[in-house]
Coordinates of C-alpha atoms in Angstrom, one line a residue:
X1 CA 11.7 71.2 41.6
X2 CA 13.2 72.2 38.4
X3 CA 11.9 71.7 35.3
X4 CA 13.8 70.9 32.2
X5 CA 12.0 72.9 29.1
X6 CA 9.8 70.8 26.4
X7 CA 13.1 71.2 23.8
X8 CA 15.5 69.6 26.4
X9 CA 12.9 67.0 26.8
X10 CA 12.5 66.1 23.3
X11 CA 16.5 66.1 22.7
X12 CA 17.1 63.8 25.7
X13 CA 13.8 61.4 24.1
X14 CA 16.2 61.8 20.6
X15 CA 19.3 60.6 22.3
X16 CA 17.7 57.5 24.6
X17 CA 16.3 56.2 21.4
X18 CA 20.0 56.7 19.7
X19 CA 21.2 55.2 22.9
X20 CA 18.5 51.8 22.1
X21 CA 19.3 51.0 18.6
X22 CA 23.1 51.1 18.8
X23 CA 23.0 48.8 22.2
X24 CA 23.3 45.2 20.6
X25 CA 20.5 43.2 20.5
X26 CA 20.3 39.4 21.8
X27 CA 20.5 37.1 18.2
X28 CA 18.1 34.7 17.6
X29 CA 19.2 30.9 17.8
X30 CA 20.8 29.5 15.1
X31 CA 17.8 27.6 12.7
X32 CA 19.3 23.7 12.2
X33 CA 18.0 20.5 11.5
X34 CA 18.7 20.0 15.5
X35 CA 16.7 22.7 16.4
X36 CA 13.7 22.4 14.6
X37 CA 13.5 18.7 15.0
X38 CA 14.1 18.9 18.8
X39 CA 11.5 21.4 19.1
X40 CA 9.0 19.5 17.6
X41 CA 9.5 16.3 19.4
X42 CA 9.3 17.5 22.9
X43 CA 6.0 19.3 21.5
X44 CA 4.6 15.8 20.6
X45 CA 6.3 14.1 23.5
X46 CA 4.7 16.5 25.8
X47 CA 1.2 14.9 25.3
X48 CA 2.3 11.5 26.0
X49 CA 3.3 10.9 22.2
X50 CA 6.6 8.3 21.7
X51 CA 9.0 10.4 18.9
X52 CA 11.7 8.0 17.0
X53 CA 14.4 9.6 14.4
X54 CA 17.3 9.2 12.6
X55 CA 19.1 10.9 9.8
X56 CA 21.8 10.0 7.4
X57 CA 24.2 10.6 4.6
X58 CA 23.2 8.8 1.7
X59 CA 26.6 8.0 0.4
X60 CA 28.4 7.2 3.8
X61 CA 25.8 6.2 6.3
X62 CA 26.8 8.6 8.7
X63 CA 24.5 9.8 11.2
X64 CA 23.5 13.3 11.0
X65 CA 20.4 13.4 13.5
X66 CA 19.1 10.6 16.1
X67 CA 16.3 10.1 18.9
X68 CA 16.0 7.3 20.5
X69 CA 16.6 5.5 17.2
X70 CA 16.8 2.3 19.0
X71 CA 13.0 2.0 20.0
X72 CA 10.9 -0.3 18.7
X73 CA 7.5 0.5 17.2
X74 CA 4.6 -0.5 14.6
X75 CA 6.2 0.2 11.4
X76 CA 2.9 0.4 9.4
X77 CA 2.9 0.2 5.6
X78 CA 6.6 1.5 6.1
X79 CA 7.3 -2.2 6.0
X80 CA 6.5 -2.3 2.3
X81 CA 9.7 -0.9 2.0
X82 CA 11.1 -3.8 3.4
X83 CA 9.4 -6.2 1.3
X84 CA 9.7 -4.4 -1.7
X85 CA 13.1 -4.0 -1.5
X86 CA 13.8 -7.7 -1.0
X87 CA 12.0 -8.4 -3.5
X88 CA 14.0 -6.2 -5.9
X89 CA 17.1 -8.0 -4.7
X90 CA 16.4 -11.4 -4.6
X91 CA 14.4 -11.1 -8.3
X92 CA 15.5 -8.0 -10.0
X93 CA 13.6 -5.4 -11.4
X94 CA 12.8 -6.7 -14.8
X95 CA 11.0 -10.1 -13.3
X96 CA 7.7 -10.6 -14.3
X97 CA 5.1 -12.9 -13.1
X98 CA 4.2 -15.8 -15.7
X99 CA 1.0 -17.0 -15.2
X100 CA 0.3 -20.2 -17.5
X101 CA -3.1 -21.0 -18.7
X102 CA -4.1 -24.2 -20.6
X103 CA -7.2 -26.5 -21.8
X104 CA -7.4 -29.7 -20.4
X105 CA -9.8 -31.5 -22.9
X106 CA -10.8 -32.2 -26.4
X107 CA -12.1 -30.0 -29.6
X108 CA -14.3 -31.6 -32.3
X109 CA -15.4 -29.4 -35.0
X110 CA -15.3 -26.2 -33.1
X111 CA -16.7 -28.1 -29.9
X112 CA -14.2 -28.0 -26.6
X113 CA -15.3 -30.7 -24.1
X114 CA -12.7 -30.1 -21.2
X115 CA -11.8 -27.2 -18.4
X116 CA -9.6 -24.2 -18.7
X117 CA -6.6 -24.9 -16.2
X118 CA -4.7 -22.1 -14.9
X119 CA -1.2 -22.2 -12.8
X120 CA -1.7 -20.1 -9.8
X121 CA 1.9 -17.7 -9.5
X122 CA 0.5 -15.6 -7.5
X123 CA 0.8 -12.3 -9.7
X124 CA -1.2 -9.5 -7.6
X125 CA -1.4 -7.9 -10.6
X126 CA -3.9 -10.5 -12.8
X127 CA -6.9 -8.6 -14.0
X128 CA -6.1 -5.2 -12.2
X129 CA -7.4 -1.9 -13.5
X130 CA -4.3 -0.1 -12.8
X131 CA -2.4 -2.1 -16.0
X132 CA -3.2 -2.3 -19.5
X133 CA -1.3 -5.7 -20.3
X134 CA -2.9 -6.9 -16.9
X135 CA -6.7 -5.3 -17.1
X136 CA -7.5 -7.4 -20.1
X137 CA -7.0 -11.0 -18.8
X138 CA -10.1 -12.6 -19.7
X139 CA -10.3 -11.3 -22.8
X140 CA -6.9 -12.7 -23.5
X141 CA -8.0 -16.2 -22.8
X142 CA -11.1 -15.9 -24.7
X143 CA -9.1 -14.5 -27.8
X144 CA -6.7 -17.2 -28.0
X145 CA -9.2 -19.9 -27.4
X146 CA -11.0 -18.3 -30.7
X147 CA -8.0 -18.7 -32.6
X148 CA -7.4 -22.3 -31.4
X149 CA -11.1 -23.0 -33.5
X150 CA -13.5 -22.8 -29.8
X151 CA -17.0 -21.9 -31.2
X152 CA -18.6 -23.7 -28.0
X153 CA -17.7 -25.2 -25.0
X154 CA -18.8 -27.2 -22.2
X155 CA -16.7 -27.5 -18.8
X156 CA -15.1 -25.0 -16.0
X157 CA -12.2 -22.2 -15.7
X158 CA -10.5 -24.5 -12.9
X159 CA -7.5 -23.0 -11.0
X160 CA -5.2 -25.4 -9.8
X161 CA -4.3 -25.4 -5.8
X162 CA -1.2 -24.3 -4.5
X163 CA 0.7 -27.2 -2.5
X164 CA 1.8 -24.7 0.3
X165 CA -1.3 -22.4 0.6
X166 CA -2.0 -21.7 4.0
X167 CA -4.6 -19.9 6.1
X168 CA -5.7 -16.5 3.7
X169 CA -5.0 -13.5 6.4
X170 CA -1.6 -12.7 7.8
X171 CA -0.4 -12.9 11.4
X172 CA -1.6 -10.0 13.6
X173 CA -3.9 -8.7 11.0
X174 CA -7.7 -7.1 12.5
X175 CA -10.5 -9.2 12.1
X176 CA -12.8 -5.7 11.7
X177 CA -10.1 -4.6 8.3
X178 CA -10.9 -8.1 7.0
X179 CA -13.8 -6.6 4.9
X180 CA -12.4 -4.2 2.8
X181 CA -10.2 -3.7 -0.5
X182 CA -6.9 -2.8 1.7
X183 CA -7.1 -6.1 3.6
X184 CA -8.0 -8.4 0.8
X185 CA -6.5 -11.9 1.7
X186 CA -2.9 -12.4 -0.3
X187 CA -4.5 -15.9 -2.1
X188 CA -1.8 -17.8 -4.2
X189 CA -4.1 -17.4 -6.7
X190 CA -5.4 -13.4 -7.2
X191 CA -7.3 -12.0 -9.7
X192 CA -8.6 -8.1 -9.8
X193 CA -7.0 -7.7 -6.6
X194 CA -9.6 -9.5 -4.8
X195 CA -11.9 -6.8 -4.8
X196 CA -15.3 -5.7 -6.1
X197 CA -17.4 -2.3 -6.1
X198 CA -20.3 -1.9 -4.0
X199 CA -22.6 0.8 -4.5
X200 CA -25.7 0.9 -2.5
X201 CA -29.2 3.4 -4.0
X202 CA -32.5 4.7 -3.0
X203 CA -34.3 6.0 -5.3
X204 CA -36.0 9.3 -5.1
X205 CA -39.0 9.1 -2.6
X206 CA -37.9 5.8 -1.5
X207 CA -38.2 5.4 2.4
X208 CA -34.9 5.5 3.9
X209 CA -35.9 3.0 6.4
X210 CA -35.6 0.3 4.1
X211 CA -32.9 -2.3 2.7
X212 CA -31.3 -0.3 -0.3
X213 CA -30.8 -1.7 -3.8
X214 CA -27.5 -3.0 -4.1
X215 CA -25.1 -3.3 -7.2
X216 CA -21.9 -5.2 -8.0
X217 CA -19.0 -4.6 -10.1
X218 CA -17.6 -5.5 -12.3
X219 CA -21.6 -7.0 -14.0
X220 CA -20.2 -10.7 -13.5
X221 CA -19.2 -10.7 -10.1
X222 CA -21.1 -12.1 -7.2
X223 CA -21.0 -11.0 -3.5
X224 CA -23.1 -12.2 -0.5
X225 CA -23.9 -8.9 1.3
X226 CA -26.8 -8.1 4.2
X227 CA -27.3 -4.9 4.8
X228 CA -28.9 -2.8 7.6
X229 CA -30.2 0.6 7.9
X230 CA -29.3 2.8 11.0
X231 CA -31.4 6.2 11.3
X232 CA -29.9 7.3 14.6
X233 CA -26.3 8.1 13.9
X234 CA -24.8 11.7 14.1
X235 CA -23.1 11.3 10.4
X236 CA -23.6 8.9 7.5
X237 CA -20.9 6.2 6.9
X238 CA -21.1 3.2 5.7
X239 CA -19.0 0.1 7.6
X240 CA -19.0 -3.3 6.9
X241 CA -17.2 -6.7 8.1
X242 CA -16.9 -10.4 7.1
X243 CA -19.6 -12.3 8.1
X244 CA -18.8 -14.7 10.9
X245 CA -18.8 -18.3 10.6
X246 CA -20.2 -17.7 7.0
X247 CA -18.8 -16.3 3.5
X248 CA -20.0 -12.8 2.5
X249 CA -20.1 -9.4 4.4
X250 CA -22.5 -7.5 6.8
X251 CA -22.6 -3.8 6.3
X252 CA -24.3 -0.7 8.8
X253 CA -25.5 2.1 6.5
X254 CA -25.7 4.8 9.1
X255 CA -27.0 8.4 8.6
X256 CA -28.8 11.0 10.8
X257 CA -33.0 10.8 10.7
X258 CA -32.9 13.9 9.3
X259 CA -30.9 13.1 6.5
X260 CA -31.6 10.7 3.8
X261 CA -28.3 9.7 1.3
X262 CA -29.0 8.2 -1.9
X263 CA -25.8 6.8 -2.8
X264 CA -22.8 5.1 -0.7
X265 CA -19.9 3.4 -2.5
X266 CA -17.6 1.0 -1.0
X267 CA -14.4 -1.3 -2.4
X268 CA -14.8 -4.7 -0.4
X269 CA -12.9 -7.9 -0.9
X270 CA -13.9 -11.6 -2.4
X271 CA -13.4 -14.8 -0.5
X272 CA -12.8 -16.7 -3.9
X273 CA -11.2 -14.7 -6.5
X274 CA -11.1 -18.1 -8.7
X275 CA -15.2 -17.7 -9.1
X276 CA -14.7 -14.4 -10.1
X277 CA -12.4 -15.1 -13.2
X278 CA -14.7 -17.7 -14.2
X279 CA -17.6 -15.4 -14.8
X280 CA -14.5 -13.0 -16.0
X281 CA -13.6 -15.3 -18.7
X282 CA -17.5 -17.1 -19.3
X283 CA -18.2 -13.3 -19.9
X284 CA -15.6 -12.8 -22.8
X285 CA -16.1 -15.5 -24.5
X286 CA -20.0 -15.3 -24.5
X287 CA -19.6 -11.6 -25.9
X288 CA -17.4 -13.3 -28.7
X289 CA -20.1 -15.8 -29.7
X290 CA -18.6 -18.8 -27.9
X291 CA -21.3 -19.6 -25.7
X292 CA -20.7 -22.2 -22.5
X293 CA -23.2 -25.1 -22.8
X294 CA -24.8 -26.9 -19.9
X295 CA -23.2 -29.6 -18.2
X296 CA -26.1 -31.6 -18.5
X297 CA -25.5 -32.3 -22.0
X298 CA -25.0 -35.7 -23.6
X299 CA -21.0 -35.6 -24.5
X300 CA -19.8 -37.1 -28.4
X301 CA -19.3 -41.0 -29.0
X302 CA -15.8 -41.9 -28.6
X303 CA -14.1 -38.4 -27.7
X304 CA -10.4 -38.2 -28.6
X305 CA -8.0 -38.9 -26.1
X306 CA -7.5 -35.8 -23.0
X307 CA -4.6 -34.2 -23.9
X308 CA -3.7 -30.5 -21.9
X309 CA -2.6 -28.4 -24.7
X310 CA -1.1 -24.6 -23.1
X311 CA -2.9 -22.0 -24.5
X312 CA -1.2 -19.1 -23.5
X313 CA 0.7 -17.2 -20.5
X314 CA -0.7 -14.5 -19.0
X315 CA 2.9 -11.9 -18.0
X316 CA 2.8 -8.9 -15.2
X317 CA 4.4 -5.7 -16.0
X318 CA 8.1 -6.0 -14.8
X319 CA 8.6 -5.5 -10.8
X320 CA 9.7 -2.5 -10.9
X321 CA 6.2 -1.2 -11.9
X322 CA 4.6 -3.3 -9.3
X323 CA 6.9 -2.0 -6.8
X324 CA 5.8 1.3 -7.9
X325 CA 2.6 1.1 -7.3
X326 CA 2.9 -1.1 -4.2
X327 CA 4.5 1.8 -2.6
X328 CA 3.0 5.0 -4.1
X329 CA -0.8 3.8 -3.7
X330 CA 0.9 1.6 -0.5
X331 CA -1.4 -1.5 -1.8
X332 CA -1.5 -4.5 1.1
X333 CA -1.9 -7.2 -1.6
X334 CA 1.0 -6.7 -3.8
X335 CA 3.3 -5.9 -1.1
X336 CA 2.0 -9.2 0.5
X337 CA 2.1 -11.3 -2.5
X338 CA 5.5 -10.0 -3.6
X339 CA 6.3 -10.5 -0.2
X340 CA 5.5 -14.2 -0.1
X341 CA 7.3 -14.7 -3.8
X342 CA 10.5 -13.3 -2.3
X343 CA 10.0 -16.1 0.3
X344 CA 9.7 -18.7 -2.5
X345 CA 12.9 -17.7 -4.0
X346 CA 15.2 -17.3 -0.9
X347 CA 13.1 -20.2 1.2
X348 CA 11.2 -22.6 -1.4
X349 CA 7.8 -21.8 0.2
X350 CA 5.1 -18.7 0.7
X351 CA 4.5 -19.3 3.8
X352 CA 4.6 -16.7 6.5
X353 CA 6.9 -18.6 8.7
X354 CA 9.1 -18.7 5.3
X355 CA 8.5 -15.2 4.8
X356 CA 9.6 -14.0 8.7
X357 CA 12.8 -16.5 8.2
X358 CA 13.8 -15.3 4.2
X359 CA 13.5 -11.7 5.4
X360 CA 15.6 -11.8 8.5
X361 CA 18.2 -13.5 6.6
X362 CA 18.4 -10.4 4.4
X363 CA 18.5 -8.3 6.9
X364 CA 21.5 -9.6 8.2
X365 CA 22.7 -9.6 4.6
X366 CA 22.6 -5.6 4.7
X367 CA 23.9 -5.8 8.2
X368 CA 20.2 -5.0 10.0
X369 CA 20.4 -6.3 13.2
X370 CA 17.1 -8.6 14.4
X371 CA 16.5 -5.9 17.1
X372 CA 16.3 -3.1 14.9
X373 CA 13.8 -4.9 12.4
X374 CA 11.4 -7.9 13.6
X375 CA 9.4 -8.3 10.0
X376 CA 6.2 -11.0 10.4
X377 CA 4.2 -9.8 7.3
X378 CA 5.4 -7.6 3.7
X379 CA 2.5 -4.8 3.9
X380 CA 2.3 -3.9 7.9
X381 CA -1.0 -5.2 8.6
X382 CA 0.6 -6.9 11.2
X383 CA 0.6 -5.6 14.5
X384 CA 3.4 -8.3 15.2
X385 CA 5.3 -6.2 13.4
X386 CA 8.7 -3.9 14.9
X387 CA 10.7 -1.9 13.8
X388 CA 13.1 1.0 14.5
X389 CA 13.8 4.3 13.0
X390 CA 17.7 2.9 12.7
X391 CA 16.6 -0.2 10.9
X392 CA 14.1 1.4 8.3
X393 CA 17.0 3.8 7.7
X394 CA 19.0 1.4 7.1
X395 CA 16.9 -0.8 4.6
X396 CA 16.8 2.5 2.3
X397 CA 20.5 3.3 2.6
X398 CA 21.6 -0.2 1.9
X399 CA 19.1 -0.5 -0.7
X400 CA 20.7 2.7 -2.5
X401 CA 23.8 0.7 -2.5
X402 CA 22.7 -1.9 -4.8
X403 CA 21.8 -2.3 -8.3
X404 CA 17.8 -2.1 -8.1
X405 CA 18.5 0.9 -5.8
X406 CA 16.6 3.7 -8.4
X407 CA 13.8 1.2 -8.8
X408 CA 13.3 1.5 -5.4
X409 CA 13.7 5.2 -5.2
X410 CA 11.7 5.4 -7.9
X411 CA 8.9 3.6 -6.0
X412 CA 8.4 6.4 -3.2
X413 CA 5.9 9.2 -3.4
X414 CA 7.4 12.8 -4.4
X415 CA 5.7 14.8 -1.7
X416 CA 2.9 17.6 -3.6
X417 CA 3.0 15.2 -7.0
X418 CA 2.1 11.8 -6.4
X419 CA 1.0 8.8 -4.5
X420 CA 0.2 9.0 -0.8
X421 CA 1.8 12.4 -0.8
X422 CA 0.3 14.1 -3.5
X423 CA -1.5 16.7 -1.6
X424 CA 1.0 17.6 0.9
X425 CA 2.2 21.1 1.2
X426 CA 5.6 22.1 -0.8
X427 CA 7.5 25.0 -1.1
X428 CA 9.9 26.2 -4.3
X429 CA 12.6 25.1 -2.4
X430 CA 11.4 21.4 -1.5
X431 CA 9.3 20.8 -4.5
X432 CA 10.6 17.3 -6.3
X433 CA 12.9 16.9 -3.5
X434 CA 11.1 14.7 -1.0
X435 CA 10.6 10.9 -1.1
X436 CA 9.0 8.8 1.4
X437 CA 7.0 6.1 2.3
X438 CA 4.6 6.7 5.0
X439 CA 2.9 4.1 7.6
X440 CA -0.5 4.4 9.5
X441 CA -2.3 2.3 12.2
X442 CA -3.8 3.0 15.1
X443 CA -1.9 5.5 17.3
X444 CA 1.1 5.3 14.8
X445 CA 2.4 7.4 12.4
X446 CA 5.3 6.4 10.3
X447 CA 7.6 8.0 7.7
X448 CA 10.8 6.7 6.2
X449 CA 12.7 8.2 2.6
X450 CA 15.2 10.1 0.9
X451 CA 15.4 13.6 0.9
X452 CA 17.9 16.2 -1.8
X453 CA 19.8 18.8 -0.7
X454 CA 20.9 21.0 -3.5
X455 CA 23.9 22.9 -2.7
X456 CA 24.9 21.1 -0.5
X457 CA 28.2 19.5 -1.5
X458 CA 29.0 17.7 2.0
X459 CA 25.4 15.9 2.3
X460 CA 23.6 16.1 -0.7
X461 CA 21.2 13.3 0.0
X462 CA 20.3 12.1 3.2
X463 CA 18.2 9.1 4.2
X464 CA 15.8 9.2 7.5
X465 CA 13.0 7.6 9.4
X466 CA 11.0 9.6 11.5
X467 CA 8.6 7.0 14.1
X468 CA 5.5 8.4 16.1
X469 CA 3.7 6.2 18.4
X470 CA 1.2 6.9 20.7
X471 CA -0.6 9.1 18.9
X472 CA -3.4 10.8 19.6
X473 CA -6.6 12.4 17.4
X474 CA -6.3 15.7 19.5
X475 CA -2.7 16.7 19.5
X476 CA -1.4 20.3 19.4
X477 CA 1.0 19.1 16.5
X478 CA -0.9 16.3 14.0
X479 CA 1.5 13.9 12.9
X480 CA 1.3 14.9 9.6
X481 CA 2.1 18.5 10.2
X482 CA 5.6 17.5 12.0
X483 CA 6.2 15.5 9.2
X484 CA 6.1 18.0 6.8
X485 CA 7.8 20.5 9.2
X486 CA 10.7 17.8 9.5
X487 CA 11.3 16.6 5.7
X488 CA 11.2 20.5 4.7
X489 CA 13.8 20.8 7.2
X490 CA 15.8 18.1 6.2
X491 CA 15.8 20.3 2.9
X492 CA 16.5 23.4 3.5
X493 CA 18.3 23.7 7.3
X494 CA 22.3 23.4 8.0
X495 CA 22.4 19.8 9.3
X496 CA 24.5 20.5 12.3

């Protein structure tokens, strides 16, 4: 056999490699929107995951991506889109709710012998922390009764009922959310958003077998709570829920035997909200030397006539803020009470059977077809509730359309700023440029918005829902992960 000396060797090793990087190598497929969004669909529908989306030009409606657009699935809290919009239509964004507050009664010399009456309007926003014109309320009242000559009184803080109050939860709503802050019940007549603070306390030492102390707030509010002690679980948590066939909650403080907390904290909701701006306003006026006497005492001779006098009128910010924060903190109650007001306007009732009616009437307004959009509540409590990734599209686009459109756009968290998506990942490129709404419930995952494409002088903004249902805790790809894969997509990708 002949052999070929080392230097041949080394030039034929010299040219094969010559001979390898001139060949042309196979290209890599083209990165699109398409692509990517395919990818990570069959990826979720792999694992027995149900994957619903649909892309389009802001300015035309013309559709840039779609799968299976037409199914129907929980929409979540993306129906506060839905509500919030109509309510932006049918009202405008500079409504504000009035809320008018009067004494039924009779002063004599600084004496007021009568109740405070007040109009329920159903302003979600009456007391709430998250406003200074609203967070002051009671101090309000107290202030101008002051200035009217009050010095003492004797008598109630009455709120009048609504005529067309009906039962307090929505259609399809859990009966185990019904205890906390996020389901508070959508009363015609809501004050500090139905909710108080609960923080339960050991004290150091204290045996951790026993009933902690528990503390309310704000100091004047009242809440019937039981709670039990559970040594066995494998994590602390704290879980309550309504008390059946009686007013108050029941809550579980679990943690391991090994481990003894000292503090939990939990937001739960009130049955009555008019009790607690009673106490709100007795409170005020007692800390500005207007003390409330007892009803036992002997009234004046001869007390002048009962004439209701209005006091004052208690105003919301304008809607556009409550949209805002309906939709960036995605609150059930204001989306639910500005919900049901929209129903008053278009229907003459807030009523959820007025509600379902005045919002499928605006759907076909924008041209929504029933099948694409089945609304029963305004926050997506509901699991009644159905909704396609075509028909959310197509609330936002048509929405964009009409005057109150940038009050709406306004509304929608900037993914990695504010709001729901404040701490999910950006890049440079998508920084600012992401807006959407998202929805959770049990197995669902929903996300409908806007998205801006600089640069891109064809599609420069593009509206899109993307739907997962059937979701599971353990996937490969977390919901939230193809989300964010998708909307950075819908920034920076070709489209087509």
């Amino acid at each position: 056999m002949r052999r070929v000396p080392p230097a041949s060797l080394l030039l034929m090793a010299v040219l094969a490699l010559s001979g390898c990087f001139h060949a042309k190598q196979p290209e890599a497929p083209a990165a699109t929107l398409p692509a990517l969004a395919h990818g990570l669909i069959e990826t979720l529908e792999a694992e027995g995951a149900l994957a619903s989306a649909y892309v389009v030009d802001a300015r035309t409606g013309e559709p840039l991506f779609k799968h299976r657009e037409h199914a129907r699935l929980l929409p979540a809290s993306t129906m506060k889109v839905v509500s919030t919009a109509s309510a932006l239509s049918a009202l405008g964004p500079d409504y504000r709710f009035q809320t008018p507050v009067a004494l039924a009664g009779t002063l004599d010399n600084g004496l007021f012998l009568g109740d405070v009456v007040v109009e329920p309007t159903g302003d979600p926003s009456l007391g709430s922390w998250r406003f200074a014109e609203t967070a002051q309320a009671c101090e309000q009242v107290a202030d101008a009764m002051r200035a009217r000559g009050v010095r003492q009184w004797r008598g109630h803080v009455r709120v009048r009922s609504a005529p067309d109050a009906e039962f307090p939860f929505g259609p399809g709503w859990a009966w185990d959310d019904a205890a906390y802050a996020y389901s508070a019940a959508p009363t015609a007549f809501v004050f500090r958003e139905n909710v108080v603070d609960v923080l339960l306390s050991r004290q150091a030492g204290a045996d951790c077998a026993q009933p902690p102390t528990i503390q309310v707030a704000p100091a004047f509010a009242t809440l019937t709570a039981v709670i039990h002690v559970d040594m066995s679980a494998e994590r602390p948590s704290l879980a309550c829920v309504r008390q059946r066939g009686g007013p108050g909650v029941r809550c579980v403080w679990r943690s391991p035997a090994d481990t003894c907390p000292r503090s939990a904290a939990v937001k739960l909701s009130v049955d009555e909200p008019e009790q607690l701006f009673s106490a709100c306003v007795e409170t005020a006026l007692l800390e500005r030397g207007i003390p409330r006497l007892p009803l036992t005492l002997e009234a004046p001779s001869a007390p002048a006539p009962l004439v209701p006098s209005p006091l004052l009128t208690l105003s919301s910010p304008p809607l556009s803020e409550l949209v805002k924060v309906t939709n960036k903190e995605s609150l059930n109650l204001y989306a639910e009470r500005l919900g049901l007001r929209f129903a008053r306007q278009r229907a003459g009732s807030e009523s959820y059977a007025a509600l379902r009616g005045a919002l499928t009437d605006e759907l076909t307004r924008r041209g929504i077809p029933s099948r694409d959009l089945r609304p029963v509540d305004g926050s997506g409590l509901s699991r009644y509730n159905l909704a396609t990734a075509r028909g959310l599209v197509g609330v936002i686009f048509t929405s964009l359309r009409e005057s109150y459109g940038d009050a709406l756009l306004d509304s929608l968290p900037v993914a990695g700023q504010d709001g729901t998506l404040a701490t999910r990942p950006v890049t440079p490129e998508t920084a600012g440029r992401i807006r959407a709404k998202t929805g959770t419930l049990s197995g669902q995952k929903c996300f409908v918005g806007v998205v801006d494409r600089p640069g891109d002088a064809e599609h420069p903004r593009v509206v899109f829902a993307l739907m997962l249902g059937n979701m599971d805790d353990g996937t490969a790809l977390p919901a939230n992960v193809a989300f964010d894969r998708f909307a950075e997509a819908l920034v920076t990708l070709p489209l087509r």
